[in-house]
Coordinates of C-alpha atoms in Angstrom, one line a residue:
X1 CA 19.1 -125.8 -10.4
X2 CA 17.6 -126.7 -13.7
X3 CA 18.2 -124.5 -17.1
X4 CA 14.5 -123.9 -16.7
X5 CA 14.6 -122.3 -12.9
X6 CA 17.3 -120.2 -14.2
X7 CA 15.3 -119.1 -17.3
X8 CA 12.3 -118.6 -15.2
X9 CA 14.1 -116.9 -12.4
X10 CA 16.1 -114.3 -14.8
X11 CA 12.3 -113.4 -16.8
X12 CA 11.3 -112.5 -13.0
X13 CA 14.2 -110.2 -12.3
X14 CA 13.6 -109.1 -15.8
X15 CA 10.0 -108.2 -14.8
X16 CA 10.7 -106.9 -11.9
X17 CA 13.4 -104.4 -13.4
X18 CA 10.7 -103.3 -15.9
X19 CA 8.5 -102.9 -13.5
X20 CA 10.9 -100.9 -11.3
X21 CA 11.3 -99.0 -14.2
X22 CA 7.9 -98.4 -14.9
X23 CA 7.2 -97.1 -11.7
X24 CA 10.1 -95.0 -11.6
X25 CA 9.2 -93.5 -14.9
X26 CA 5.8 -93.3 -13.3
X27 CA 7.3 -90.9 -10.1
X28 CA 9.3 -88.7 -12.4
X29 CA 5.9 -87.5 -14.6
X30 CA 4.2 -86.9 -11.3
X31 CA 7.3 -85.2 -10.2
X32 CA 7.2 -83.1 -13.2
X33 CA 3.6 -82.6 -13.4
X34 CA 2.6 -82.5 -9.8
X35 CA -0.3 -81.1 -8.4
X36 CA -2.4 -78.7 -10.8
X37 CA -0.5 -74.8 -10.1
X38 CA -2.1 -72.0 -9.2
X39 CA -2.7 -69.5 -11.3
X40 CA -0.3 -67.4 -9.0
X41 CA 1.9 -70.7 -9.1
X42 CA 1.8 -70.1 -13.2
X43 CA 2.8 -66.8 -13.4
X44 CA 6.2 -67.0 -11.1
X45 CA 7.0 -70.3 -12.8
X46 CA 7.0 -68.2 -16.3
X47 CA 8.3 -65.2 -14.8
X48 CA 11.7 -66.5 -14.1
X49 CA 12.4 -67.0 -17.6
X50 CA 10.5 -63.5 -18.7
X51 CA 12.0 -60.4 -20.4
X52 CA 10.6 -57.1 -19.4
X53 CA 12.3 -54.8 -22.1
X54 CA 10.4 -51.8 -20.7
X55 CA 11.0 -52.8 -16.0
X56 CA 14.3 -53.9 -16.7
X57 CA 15.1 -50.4 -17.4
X58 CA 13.4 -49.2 -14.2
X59 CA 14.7 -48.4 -10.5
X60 CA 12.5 -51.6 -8.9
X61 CA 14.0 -54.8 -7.9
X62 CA 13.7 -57.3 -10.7
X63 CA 12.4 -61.0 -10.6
X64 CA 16.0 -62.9 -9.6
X65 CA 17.2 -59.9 -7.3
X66 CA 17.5 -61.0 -3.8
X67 CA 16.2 -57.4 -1.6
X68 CA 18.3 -57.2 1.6
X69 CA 17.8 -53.7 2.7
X70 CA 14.4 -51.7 3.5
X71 CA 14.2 -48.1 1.6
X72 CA 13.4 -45.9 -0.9
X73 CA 13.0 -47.9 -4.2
X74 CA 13.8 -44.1 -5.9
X75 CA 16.6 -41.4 -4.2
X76 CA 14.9 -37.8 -4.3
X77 CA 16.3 -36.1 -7.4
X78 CA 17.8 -32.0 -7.3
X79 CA 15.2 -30.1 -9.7
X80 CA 17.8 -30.3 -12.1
X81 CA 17.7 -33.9 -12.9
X82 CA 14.3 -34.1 -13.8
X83 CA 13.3 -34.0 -17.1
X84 CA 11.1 -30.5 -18.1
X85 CA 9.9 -31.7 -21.3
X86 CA 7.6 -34.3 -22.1
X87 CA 8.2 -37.5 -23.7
X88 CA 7.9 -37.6 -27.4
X89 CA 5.0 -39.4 -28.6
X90 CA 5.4 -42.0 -31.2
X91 CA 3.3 -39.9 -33.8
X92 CA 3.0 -36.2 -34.7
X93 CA -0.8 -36.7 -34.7
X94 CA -0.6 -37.8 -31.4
X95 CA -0.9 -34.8 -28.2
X96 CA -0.5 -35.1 -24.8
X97 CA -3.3 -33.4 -22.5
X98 CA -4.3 -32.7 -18.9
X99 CA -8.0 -34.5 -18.4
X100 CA -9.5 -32.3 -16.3
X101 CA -11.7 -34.2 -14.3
X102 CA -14.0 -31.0 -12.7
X103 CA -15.2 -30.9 -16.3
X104 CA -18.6 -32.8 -17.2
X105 CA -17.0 -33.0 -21.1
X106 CA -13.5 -34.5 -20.5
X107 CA -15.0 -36.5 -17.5
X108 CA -17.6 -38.4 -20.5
X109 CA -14.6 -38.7 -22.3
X110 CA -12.7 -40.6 -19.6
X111 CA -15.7 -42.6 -18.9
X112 CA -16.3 -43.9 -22.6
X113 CA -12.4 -44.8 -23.2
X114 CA -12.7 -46.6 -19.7
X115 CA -15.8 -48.3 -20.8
X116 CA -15.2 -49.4 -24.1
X117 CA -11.6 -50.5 -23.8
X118 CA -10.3 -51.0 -20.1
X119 CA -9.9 -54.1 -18.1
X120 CA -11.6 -57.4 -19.5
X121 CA -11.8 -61.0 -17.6
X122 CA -9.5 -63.4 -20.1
X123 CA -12.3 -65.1 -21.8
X124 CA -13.6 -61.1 -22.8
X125 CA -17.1 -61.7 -21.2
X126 CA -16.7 -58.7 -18.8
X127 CA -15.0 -55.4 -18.5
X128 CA -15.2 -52.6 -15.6
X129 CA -17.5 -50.7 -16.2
X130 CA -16.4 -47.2 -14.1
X131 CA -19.1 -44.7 -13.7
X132 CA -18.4 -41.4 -14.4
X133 CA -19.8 -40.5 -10.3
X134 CA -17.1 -43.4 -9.2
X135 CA -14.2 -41.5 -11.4
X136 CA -15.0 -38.4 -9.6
X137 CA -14.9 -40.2 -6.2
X138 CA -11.6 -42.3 -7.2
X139 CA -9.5 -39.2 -9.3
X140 CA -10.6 -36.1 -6.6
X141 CA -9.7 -36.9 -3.0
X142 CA -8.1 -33.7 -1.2
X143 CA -5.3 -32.1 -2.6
X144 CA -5.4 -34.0 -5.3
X145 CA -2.9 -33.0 -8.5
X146 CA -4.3 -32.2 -11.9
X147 CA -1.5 -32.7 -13.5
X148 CA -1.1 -36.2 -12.5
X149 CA -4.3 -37.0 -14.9
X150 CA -2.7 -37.5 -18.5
X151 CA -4.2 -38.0 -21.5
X152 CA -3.1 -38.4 -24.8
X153 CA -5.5 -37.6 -27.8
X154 CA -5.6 -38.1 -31.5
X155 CA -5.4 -35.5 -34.6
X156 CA -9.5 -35.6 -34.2
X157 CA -9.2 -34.2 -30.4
X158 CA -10.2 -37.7 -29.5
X159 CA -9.3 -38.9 -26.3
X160 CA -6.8 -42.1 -26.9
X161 CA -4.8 -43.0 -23.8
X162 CA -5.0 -42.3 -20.1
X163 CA -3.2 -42.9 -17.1
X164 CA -3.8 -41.6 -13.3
X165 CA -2.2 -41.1 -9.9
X166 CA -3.8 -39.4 -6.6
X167 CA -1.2 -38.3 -4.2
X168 CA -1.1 -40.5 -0.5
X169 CA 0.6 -40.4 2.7
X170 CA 1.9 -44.4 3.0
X171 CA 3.4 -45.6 6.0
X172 CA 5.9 -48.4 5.3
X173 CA 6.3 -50.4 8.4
X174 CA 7.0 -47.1 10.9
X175 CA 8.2 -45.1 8.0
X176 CA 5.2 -42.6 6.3
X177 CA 6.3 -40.9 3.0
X178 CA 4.7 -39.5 0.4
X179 CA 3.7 -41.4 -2.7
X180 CA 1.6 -41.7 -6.1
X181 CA -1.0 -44.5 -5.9
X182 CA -1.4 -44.9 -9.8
X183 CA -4.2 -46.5 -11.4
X184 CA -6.5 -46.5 -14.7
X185 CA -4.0 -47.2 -17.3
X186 CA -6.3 -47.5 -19.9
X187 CA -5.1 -47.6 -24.2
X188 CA -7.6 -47.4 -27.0
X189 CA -7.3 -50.7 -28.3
X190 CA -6.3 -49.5 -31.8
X191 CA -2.9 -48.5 -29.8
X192 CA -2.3 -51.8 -28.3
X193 CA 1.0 -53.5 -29.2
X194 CA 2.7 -50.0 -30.0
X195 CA 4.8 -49.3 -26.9
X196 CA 2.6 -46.6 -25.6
X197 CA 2.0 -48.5 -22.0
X198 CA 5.7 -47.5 -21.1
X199 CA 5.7 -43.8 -22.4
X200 CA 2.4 -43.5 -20.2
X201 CA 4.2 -44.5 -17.3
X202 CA 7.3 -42.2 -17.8
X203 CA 5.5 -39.6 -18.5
X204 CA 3.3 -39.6 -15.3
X205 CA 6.4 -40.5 -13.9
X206 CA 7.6 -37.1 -14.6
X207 CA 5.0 -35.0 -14.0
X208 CA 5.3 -36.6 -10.4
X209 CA 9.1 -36.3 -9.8
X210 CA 8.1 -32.3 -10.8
X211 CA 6.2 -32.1 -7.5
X212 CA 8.9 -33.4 -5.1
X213 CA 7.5 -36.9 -5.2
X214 CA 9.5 -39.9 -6.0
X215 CA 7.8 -43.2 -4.2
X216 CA 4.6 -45.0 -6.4
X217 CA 2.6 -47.7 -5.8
X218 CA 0.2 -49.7 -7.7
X219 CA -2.0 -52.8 -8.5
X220 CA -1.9 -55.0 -11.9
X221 CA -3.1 -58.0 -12.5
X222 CA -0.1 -59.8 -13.6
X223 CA 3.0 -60.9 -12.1
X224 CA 5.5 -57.9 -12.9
X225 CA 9.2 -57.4 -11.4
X226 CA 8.7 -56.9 -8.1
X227 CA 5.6 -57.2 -5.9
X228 CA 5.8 -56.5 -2.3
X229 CA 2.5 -58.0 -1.6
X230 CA -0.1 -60.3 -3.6
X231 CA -4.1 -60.5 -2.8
X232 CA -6.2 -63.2 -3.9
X233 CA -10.5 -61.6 -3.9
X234 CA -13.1 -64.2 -3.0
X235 CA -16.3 -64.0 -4.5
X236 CA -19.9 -64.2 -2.1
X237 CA -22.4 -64.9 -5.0
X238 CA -25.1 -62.6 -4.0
X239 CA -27.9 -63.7 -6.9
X240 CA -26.6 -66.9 -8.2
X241 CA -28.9 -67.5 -10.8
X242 CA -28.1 -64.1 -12.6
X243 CA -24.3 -65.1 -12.2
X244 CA -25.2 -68.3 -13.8
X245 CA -27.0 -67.2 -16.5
X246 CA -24.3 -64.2 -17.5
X247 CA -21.5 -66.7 -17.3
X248 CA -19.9 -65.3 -14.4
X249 CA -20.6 -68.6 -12.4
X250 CA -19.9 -71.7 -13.7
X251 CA -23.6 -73.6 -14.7
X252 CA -25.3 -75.9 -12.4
X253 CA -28.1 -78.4 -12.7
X254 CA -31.5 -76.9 -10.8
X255 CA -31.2 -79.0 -7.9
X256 CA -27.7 -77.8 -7.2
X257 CA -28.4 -74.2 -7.9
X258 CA -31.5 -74.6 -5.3
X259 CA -29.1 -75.7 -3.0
X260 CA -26.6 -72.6 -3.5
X261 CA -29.5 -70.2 -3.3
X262 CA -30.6 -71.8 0.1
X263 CA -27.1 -71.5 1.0
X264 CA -26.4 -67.8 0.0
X265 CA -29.2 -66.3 0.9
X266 CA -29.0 -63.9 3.4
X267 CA -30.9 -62.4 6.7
X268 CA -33.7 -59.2 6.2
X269 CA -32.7 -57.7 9.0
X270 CA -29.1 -56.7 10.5
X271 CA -27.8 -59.0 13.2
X272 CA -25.4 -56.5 14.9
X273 CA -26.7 -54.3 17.5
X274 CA -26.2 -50.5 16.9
X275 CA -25.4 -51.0 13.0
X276 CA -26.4 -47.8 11.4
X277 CA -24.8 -45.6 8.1
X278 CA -22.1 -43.4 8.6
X279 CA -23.2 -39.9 9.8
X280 CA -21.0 -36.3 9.0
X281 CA -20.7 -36.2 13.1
X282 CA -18.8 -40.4 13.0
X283 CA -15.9 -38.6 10.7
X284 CA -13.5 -38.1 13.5
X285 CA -14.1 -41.2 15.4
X286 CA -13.2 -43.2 12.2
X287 CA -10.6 -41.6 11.5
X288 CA -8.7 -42.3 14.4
X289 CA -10.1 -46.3 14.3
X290 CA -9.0 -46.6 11.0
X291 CA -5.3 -45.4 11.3
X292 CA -5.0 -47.3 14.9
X293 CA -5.8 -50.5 13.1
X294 CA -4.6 -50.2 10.1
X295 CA -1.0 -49.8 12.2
X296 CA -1.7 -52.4 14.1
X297 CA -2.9 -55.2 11.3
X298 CA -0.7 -54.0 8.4
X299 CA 2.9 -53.1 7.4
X300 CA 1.9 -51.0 3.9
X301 CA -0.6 -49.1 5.4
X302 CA -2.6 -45.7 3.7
X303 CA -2.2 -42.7 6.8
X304 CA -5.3 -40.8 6.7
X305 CA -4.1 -37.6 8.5
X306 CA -7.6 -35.0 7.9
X307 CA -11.3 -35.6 8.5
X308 CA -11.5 -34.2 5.1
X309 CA -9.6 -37.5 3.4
X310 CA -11.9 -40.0 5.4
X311 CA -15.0 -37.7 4.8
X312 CA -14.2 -37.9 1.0
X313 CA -12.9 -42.0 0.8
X314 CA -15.9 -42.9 3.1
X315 CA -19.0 -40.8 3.4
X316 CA -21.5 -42.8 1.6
X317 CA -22.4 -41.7 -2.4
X318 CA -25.4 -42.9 -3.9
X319 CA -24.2 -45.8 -6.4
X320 CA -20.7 -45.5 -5.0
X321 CA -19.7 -46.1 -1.6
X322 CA -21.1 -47.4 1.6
X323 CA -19.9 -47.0 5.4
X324 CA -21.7 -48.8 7.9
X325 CA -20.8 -47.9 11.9
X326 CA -21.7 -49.7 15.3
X327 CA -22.6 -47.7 17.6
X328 CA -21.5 -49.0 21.2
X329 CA -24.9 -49.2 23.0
X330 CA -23.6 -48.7 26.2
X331 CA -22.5 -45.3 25.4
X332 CA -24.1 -43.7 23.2
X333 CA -22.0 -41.9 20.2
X334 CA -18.9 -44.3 20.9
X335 CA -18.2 -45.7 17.5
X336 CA -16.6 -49.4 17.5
X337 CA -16.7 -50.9 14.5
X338 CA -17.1 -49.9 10.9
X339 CA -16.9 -51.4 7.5
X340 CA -17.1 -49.8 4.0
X341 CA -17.7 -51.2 0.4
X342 CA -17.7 -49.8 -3.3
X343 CA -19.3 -50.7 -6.0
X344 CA -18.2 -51.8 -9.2
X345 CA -20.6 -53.1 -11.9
X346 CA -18.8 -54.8 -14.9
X347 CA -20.2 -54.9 -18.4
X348 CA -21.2 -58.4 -20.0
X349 CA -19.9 -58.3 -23.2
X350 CA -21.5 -61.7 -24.4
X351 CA -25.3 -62.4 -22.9
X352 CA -25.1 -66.0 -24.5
X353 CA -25.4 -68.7 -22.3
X354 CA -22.6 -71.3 -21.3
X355 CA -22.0 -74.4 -23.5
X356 CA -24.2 -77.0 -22.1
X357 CA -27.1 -74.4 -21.1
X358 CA -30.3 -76.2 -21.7
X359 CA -31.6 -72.8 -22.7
X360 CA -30.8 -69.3 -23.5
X361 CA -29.7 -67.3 -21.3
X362 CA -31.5 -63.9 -20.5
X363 CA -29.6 -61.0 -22.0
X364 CA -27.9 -59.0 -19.3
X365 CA -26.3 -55.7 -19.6
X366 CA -24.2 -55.8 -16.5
X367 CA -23.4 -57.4 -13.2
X368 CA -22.9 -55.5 -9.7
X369 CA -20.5 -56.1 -7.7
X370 CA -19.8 -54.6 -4.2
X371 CA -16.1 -55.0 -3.3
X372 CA -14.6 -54.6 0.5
X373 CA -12.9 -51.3 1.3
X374 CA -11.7 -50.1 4.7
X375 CA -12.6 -51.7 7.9
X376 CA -12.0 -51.7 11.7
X377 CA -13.0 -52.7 14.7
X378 CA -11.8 -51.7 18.7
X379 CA -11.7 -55.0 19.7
X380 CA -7.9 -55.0 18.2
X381 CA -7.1 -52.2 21.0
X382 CA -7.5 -54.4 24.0
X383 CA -4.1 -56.9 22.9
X384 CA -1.1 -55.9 24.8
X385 CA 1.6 -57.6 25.4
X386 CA 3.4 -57.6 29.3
X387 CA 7.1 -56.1 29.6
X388 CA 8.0 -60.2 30.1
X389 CA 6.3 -60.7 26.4
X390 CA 8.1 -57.6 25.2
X391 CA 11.6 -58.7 26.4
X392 CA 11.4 -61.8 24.9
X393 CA 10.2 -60.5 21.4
X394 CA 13.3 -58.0 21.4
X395 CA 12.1 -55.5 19.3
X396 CA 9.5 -53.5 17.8
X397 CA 9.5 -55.7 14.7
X398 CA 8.4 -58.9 16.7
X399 CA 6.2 -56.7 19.2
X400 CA 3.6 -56.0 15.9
X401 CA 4.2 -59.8 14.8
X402 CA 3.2 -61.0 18.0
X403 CA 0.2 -58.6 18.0
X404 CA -0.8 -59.8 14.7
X405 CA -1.0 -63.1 15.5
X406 CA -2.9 -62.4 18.5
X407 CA -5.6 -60.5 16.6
X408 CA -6.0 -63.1 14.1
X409 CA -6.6 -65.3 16.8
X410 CA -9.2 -63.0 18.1
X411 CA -10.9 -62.6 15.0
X412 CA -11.1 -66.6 14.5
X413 CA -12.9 -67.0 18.0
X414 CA -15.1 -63.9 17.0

């Protein structure tokens, strides 16, 4: 072989190496970037290295723990190891309060903090926008306690800070205790930064602890240490063009928002025999349709145990809530279905129009939304399994799995 083959066959395996190389190089950036996260993704990526000075502190699992055992998240407490004072608050001009929500005054006042400084979308283009009706509806149920709605006001008697919880029967699995569903933690935003968030959450924490309860749950729209369940909402975009136009939606050229209209746009008339509102008389039937399928479909599951709680969550309110019923038309009465939804407008903070908007947009002061509440249907009643399927699933846990699976399977052909 000549000098020259050799020269010519080393720049080859030279070539090839880099090219090796290259592509190798290649692999490891896709490797590290990979497909675009979710936003979900995002969070639990970051949350492994996150510091929570304030949940660290708390009785709940943190991000790293590995949970092996079911219970209590909180042991009961003897009255003497609860705190009887409250918690100081970081200024002297600074007071706690009871809101009481039966009073028109303090139920405005709730209503404007909630409105002018609770939960904004990321870009700040929306925030809920609570009426003071829905508070009523959402702070009241039966036997609710007043002293779980805390406040905290300013030297002027203006109220500054708020946080809720309503009391609830939850049944964990087949385990039903009683708990504080907690909710509309809500900081005037000249308070944000300072801390207060935590001392809100002791504080109600307290006041609940004081009434013999020691289990909470709630919602937030973050990843925090350590969820149990996540929820992803899907949108049905009900008048696209006003979506469009506020922002909400993302802009689209006229023939592409001809075609969403066309596709969104919905029937006049019902299309399920026997669909009528929810009468006083449908309270009982409901009742007993809801807890039957919730047990069935769910493990964290709300126990509705009066009329009087299902009358309150789901007789319909003007502006509020809606509860539609099927009535079985076979026998007359028989309820078989039902399905509820809320509504919750949110405020649009900017009217403008989207960059790349040919036009302005129209100035809008709000955008309705209806959101799914409870639902359920008989049709999950009629899966059983035989005392072959049962043997085989060896226990109660598997029985419900097998259930599930069955229902969804239902549902699908349905």
């Amino acid at each position: 072989m000549s000098d020259k083959d050799i020269e010519a066959k080393q720049d080859a395996s030279q070539a090839e190496l880099l090219s090796t190389e290259k592509l190798h190089e290649l692999l490891r950036k896709l490797d590290m970037d990979g497909p675009e996260m979710t936003k979900l993704e995002r969070e639990a990526e970051a949350e492994r290295s996150a510091v929570h000075e304030f949940w660290s502190t708390q009785p709940v699992p943190q991000t790293a723990d590995t949970v092996s055992r079911e219970g209590e998240v909180h042991a009961p407490l003897a009255p003497e190891q609860i705190r009887t004072e409250p918690y100081a608050l970081p200024s002297e001009t600074m007071e706690w309060c009871v809101v009481d929500v039966c009073d028109a005054q303090q139920m405005r006042e709730l209503y404007v903090l909630l409105t002018e400084n609770y939960v904004e979308d990321s870009d700040a283009m929306f925030r809920f926008n609570y009426s003071a009706e829905f508070l009523n509806w959402a702070l009241m149920p039966p036997g609710f306690e007043p002293q779980w709605h805390v406040g905290v006001r300013d030297s002027a008697g203006q109220l500054i800070a708020f946080i809720s919880g309503i009391p609830m029967d939850i049944m964990v699995r087949d385990t039903t205790m009683r708990m504080a569903d907690i909710n509309y933690l809500c900081l005037h935003k000249s308070l944000r930064g300072k801390r207060m968030a935590p001392l809100l959450i002791k504080e109600v924490t307290r006041r609940i602890h004081l009434t013999g309860v020691f289990q909470a749950v709630y919602t937030v729209g973050k990843l925090l240490p350590k969820p149990v369940a996540t929820c992803r909402y899907f949108h049905r975009s009900l008048n696209p063009r006003k979506l469009m136009e506020t922002g909400f939606s993302q802009q689209l050229s006229a023939p592409e928002l001809a075609k969403v209209v066309a596709t969104m746009r919905l029937p006049t008339t019902p299309s399920v025999p026997g669909l009528r509102a929810m009468r006083k008389g449908d309270v009982g039937q409901v009742r007993k349709l809801l807890n039957r399928f919730l047990k069935r479909r769910f493990e964290i599951v709300p126990v509705f145990r009066t009329d009087a709680e299902v009358a309150h969550w789901l007789m319909p309110r003007t502006d509020v809530v809606w509860t539609y019923v099927v009535e079985d038309a076979g026998r007359p009465g028989r309820i078989t279905d039902f399905f509820s939804f809320y509504s919750l407008p949110s405020a649009v903070l900017k009217s403008e129009s989207r960059k790349g908007a040919k036009k302005a947009a129209p100035v809008y002061r709000s955008v309705n939304a209806a959101y799914l509440f409870y639902y359920g249907t008989r049709d999950d009643y009629d899966i059983s399994l035989t005392p072959n399927e049962r043997e085989m699933c060896g226990g109660a846990k598997r029985e419900k799995a097998l259930v599930r699976a069955r229902t969804d399977e239902l549902i699908r052909k349905r």
